[in-house]
C-alpha cells in the first residue's frame, strides 16, 4: 500500500501547466530519483508534496501520521546557532519565504536519531553554522532533515558543492535509510548507486520507471523515438487532411462531415502537443594551436596559513591533455589551477608556461558575469554580432543555442537560476577564441542532457582542458588524466578518468595497510628478541619451573590469539584508509581507539607467550 499517492495534480503559473494532471504513488522503502530538464518544475513538485506550495487542483493522499521532511536546494547564508542547534531543530530554516522546519526535537527517540546523524557528519557539533564551508552547511541541512525521522525524505540537489568523499558518505547514508527517499540530482554516479526507481518530469507529466537509472535511459530513449515516429505519422496525416479540406468547390460539395470533425479534432490535438525542450547547441570558438608545452611545474610547493596545500609537485601538461583536478573541499584545487596558469607564484619550485596560450576561464563563483548587464550585453559587449570560428552570428541567435528566448536574453542576469547562469557563463566562455579551457566546477546545476553535450564538446576540442569537478561520471567521460590532491598536499597523477584513479588508490591503500601490518610484525619480533635477550642475560635458576596444566593450555592458545589480533589491526587500518571514512570524525576516533587497544593486547600476548615459552 502506498505511503503517499498523488492524484491528478495541476499547477499553472500562466502558459502551459508546470504540473499537468500528475499522478504517481510512493511506496515504503522506495529510493526515487526525480529527473528532468532545468526549469521543468522538479523543486516545485517537492514543495507541493510538503505542502509548502498549493496546486490548482488534484489531491495528495497520505498514510495516516505520515511525516515528510525536505532538504532544501538553497543553502541559507546565515543561521543563528551551532551545528547541534540546526540538526536538533532549534533554529527555523526558511527557503523562498516558506518555513521548512521549526520543530524542536524534544522527545527521546528524536533526540537519539538527531545525535546519531549528528555524529556521522564529522563536523564539530558546537561549531557555529556561519563558520562552515558551503559543503559542510549542506551536510548539516541533510542531517537536520534526517533527524526529523521522516517516513518520506525529500532531497533537492543534495550533492551540489559536496566533494567526492562527502558524496560517497551521503551515498552510504541514503542507501541505509529505512524511510522512503525521493531526490533530485544530476550526479549520474550518485543516482546509479542510490536510486531504485526513476520519476521523469517531462512537459508537465511524471512518468514512473520501476528500475535503476541506466535501464531507465535505455527505455526512455526508446519511448522518445517511438513518440517522435508517432508524431511524424500524425503530422503527415494532418497535412494530407489539410490538403483535402482545401480542395475546390466540387470536393467541398461531397465533403464527409465525419471527416471534417476528425480533422478539427486533429488540429486541436496538434495545438495541445507540447514539444520537448530542445538541446543546447554548443560550439567552442578555437584559437590557433598553442605550443606543444602548455605548462611545466617543477618541485612546486604552496601553503596557506602554514598548512601545505601543494607539496613538491612536478608535472607537465601538453597540448591536447584533458586533466581533471580532484580533492576534498579546501584541499587547494582552485589554488592548483592558479599555480598552473601562473596567476599565483609558488613559495618554492618553478612554473613554466608554454607559448601562444589563449585561455578561457570558467570560475565556480561566476564572478565573470556582470550582474548589472543583460544577457545580450554579457555576450556581445554592446555589439549585435559576434564571430564564432569565422562565422558571423547575431547575439540573440547565439543565445537561443543555449536555450535563452529573446525576452530572456534582453533581461537581467539577476533573474536567472543556477543552471541558467552556468549556461550563460559557458556561452560567454565559448564565444571567445581559446586553445586552453579552464573549468572550475562547471557541472553544478546543469541537467544531465547538457552535461552529456558538454562532455562530447570537450572530447572533440582540439585544445587543452583543465577541469575541477566532483562529478565522477563527467570526469570519466572527459579526463585523460587526473591530478588528485591527497593528504599533506601531495598530488598524485593517474592516467585516465576518476574510476581509474579510484581503482589505483584502492590498490595503494591496500599496499599501505599491508606495509603497516609488516611493520607491526617486525616491531613485535624485535620486541620479542629484546625480551629473549634480557631473559638470557638474567641469572638462570638452578631448576627451571615447568608450566602448569592451565599454563600449558594458555600457551597453546596464544599463537591463535596473536594471529587474530594482528588480523583485526590490519582490518581496522584498511577501514581507516577508505575514502568514506575521511570525513567521519567519529568513526576515525573509534577505529584509532580499536587499533590502540588491540596493539596493547597484542604486546601483552607477545610478552605472555615469551614468558610461558621460557617455562619447561
PDB file of N, CA and C in Angstrom, residues 67-69 103 105 109-110 113-114 143-152 178-179:
ATOM      1  N   UNK A  67       5.076  11.415   8.153  1.00  0.00           N
ATOM      2  CA  UNK A  67       5.993  12.527   8.394  1.00  0.00           C
ATOM      3  C   UNK A  67       6.858  12.724   7.146  1.00  0.00           C
ATOM      4  N   UNK A  68       6.840  13.947   6.630  1.00  0.00           N
ATOM      5  CA  UNK A  68       7.608  14.283   5.429  1.00  0.00           C
ATOM      6  C   UNK A  68       8.616  15.360   5.790  1.00  0.00           C
ATOM      7  N   UNK A  69       9.874  15.175   5.372  1.00  0.00           N
ATOM      8  CA  UNK A  69      10.932  16.146   5.635  1.00  0.00           C
ATOM      9  C   UNK A  69      11.629  16.470   4.325  1.00  0.00           C
ATOM     10  N   UNK A 103      10.388  22.838  14.205  1.00  0.00           N
ATOM     11  CA  UNK A 103      10.050  21.948  15.308  1.00  0.00           C
ATOM     12  C   UNK A 103      11.300  21.587  16.100  1.00  0.00           C
ATOM     13  N   UNK A 105      13.217  19.019  18.355  1.00  0.00           N
ATOM     14  CA  UNK A 105      13.161  17.583  18.575  1.00  0.00           C
ATOM     15  C   UNK A 105      13.393  17.315  20.062  1.00  0.00           C
ATOM     16  N   UNK A 109      13.253   9.650  21.383  1.00  0.00           N
ATOM     17  CA  UNK A 109      13.519   8.961  20.113  1.00  0.00           C
ATOM     18  C   UNK A 109      14.116   9.925  19.096  1.00  0.00           C
ATOM     19  N   UNK A 110      13.530  11.139  19.009  1.00  0.00           N
ATOM     20  CA  UNK A 110      14.043  12.118  18.060  1.00  0.00           C
ATOM     21  C   UNK A 110      15.442  12.577  18.447  1.00  0.00           C
ATOM     22  N   UNK A 113      17.898   9.940  17.365  1.00  0.00           N
ATOM     23  CA  UNK A 113      18.103   9.978  15.908  1.00  0.00           C
ATOM     24  C   UNK A 113      18.993  11.159  15.530  1.00  0.00           C
ATOM     25  N   UNK A 114      18.711  12.313  16.136  1.00  0.00           N
ATOM     26  CA  UNK A 114      19.478  13.518  15.825  1.00  0.00           C
ATOM     27  C   UNK A 114      20.940  13.364  16.241  1.00  0.00           C
ATOM     28  N   UNK A 143      21.576  16.440   7.553  1.00  0.00           N
ATOM     29  CA  UNK A 143      21.437  15.800   8.866  1.00  0.00           C
ATOM     30  C   UNK A 143      20.168  16.278   9.561  1.00  0.00           C
ATOM     31  N   UNK A 144      19.837  17.540   9.416  1.00  0.00           N
ATOM     32  CA  UNK A 144      18.617  18.083  10.032  1.00  0.00           C
ATOM     33  C   UNK A 144      17.375  17.381   9.472  1.00  0.00           C
ATOM     34  N   UNK A 145      17.344  17.209   8.145  1.00  0.00           N
ATOM     35  CA  UNK A 145      16.185  16.559   7.528  1.00  0.00           C
ATOM     36  C   UNK A 145      16.055  15.112   8.002  1.00  0.00           C
ATOM     37  N   UNK A 146      17.181  14.406   8.116  1.00  0.00           N
ATOM     38  CA  UNK A 146      17.159  13.008   8.574  1.00  0.00           C
ATOM     39  C   UNK A 146      16.774  12.936  10.051  1.00  0.00           C
ATOM     40  N   UNK A 147      17.226  13.930  10.844  1.00  0.00           N
ATOM     41  CA  UNK A 147      16.971  13.920  12.288  1.00  0.00           C
ATOM     42  C   UNK A 147      15.490  14.007  12.621  1.00  0.00           C
ATOM     43  N   UNK A 148      14.687  14.517  11.706  1.00  0.00           N
ATOM     44  CA  UNK A 148      13.246  14.586  11.940  1.00  0.00           C
ATOM     45  C   UNK A 148      12.585  13.212  11.853  1.00  0.00           C
ATOM     46  N   UNK A 149      13.389  12.191  11.537  1.00  0.00           N
ATOM     47  CA  UNK A 149      12.918  10.807  11.499  1.00  0.00           C
ATOM     48  C   UNK A 149      11.678  10.660  10.621  1.00  0.00           C
ATOM     49  N   UNK A 150      11.774  11.091   9.342  1.00  0.00           N
ATOM     50  CA  UNK A 150      10.584  11.099   8.485  1.00  0.00           C
ATOM     51  C   UNK A 150      10.271   9.715   7.923  1.00  0.00           C
ATOM     52  N   UNK A 151       9.045   9.577   7.448  1.00  0.00           N
ATOM     53  CA  UNK A 151       8.661   8.396   6.662  1.00  0.00           C
ATOM     54  C   UNK A 151       9.025   8.605   5.195  1.00  0.00           C
ATOM     55  N   UNK A 152       9.057   9.879   4.773  1.00  0.00           N
ATOM     56  CA  UNK A 152       9.433  10.240   3.406  1.00  0.00           C
ATOM     57  C   UNK A 152      10.401  11.410   3.475  1.00  0.00           C
ATOM     58  N   UNK A 178      15.942   3.689   6.343  1.00  0.00           N
ATOM     59  CA  UNK A 178      14.768   2.805   6.272  1.00  0.00           C
ATOM     60  C   UNK A 178      13.556   3.518   5.684  1.00  0.00           C
ATOM     61  N   UNK A 179      13.573   4.850   5.664  1.00  0.00           N
ATOM     62  CA  UNK A 179      12.426   5.587   5.133  1.00  0.00           C
ATOM     63  C   UNK A 179      12.481   5.643   3.607  1.00  0.00           C
TER      64      UNK A 179
END
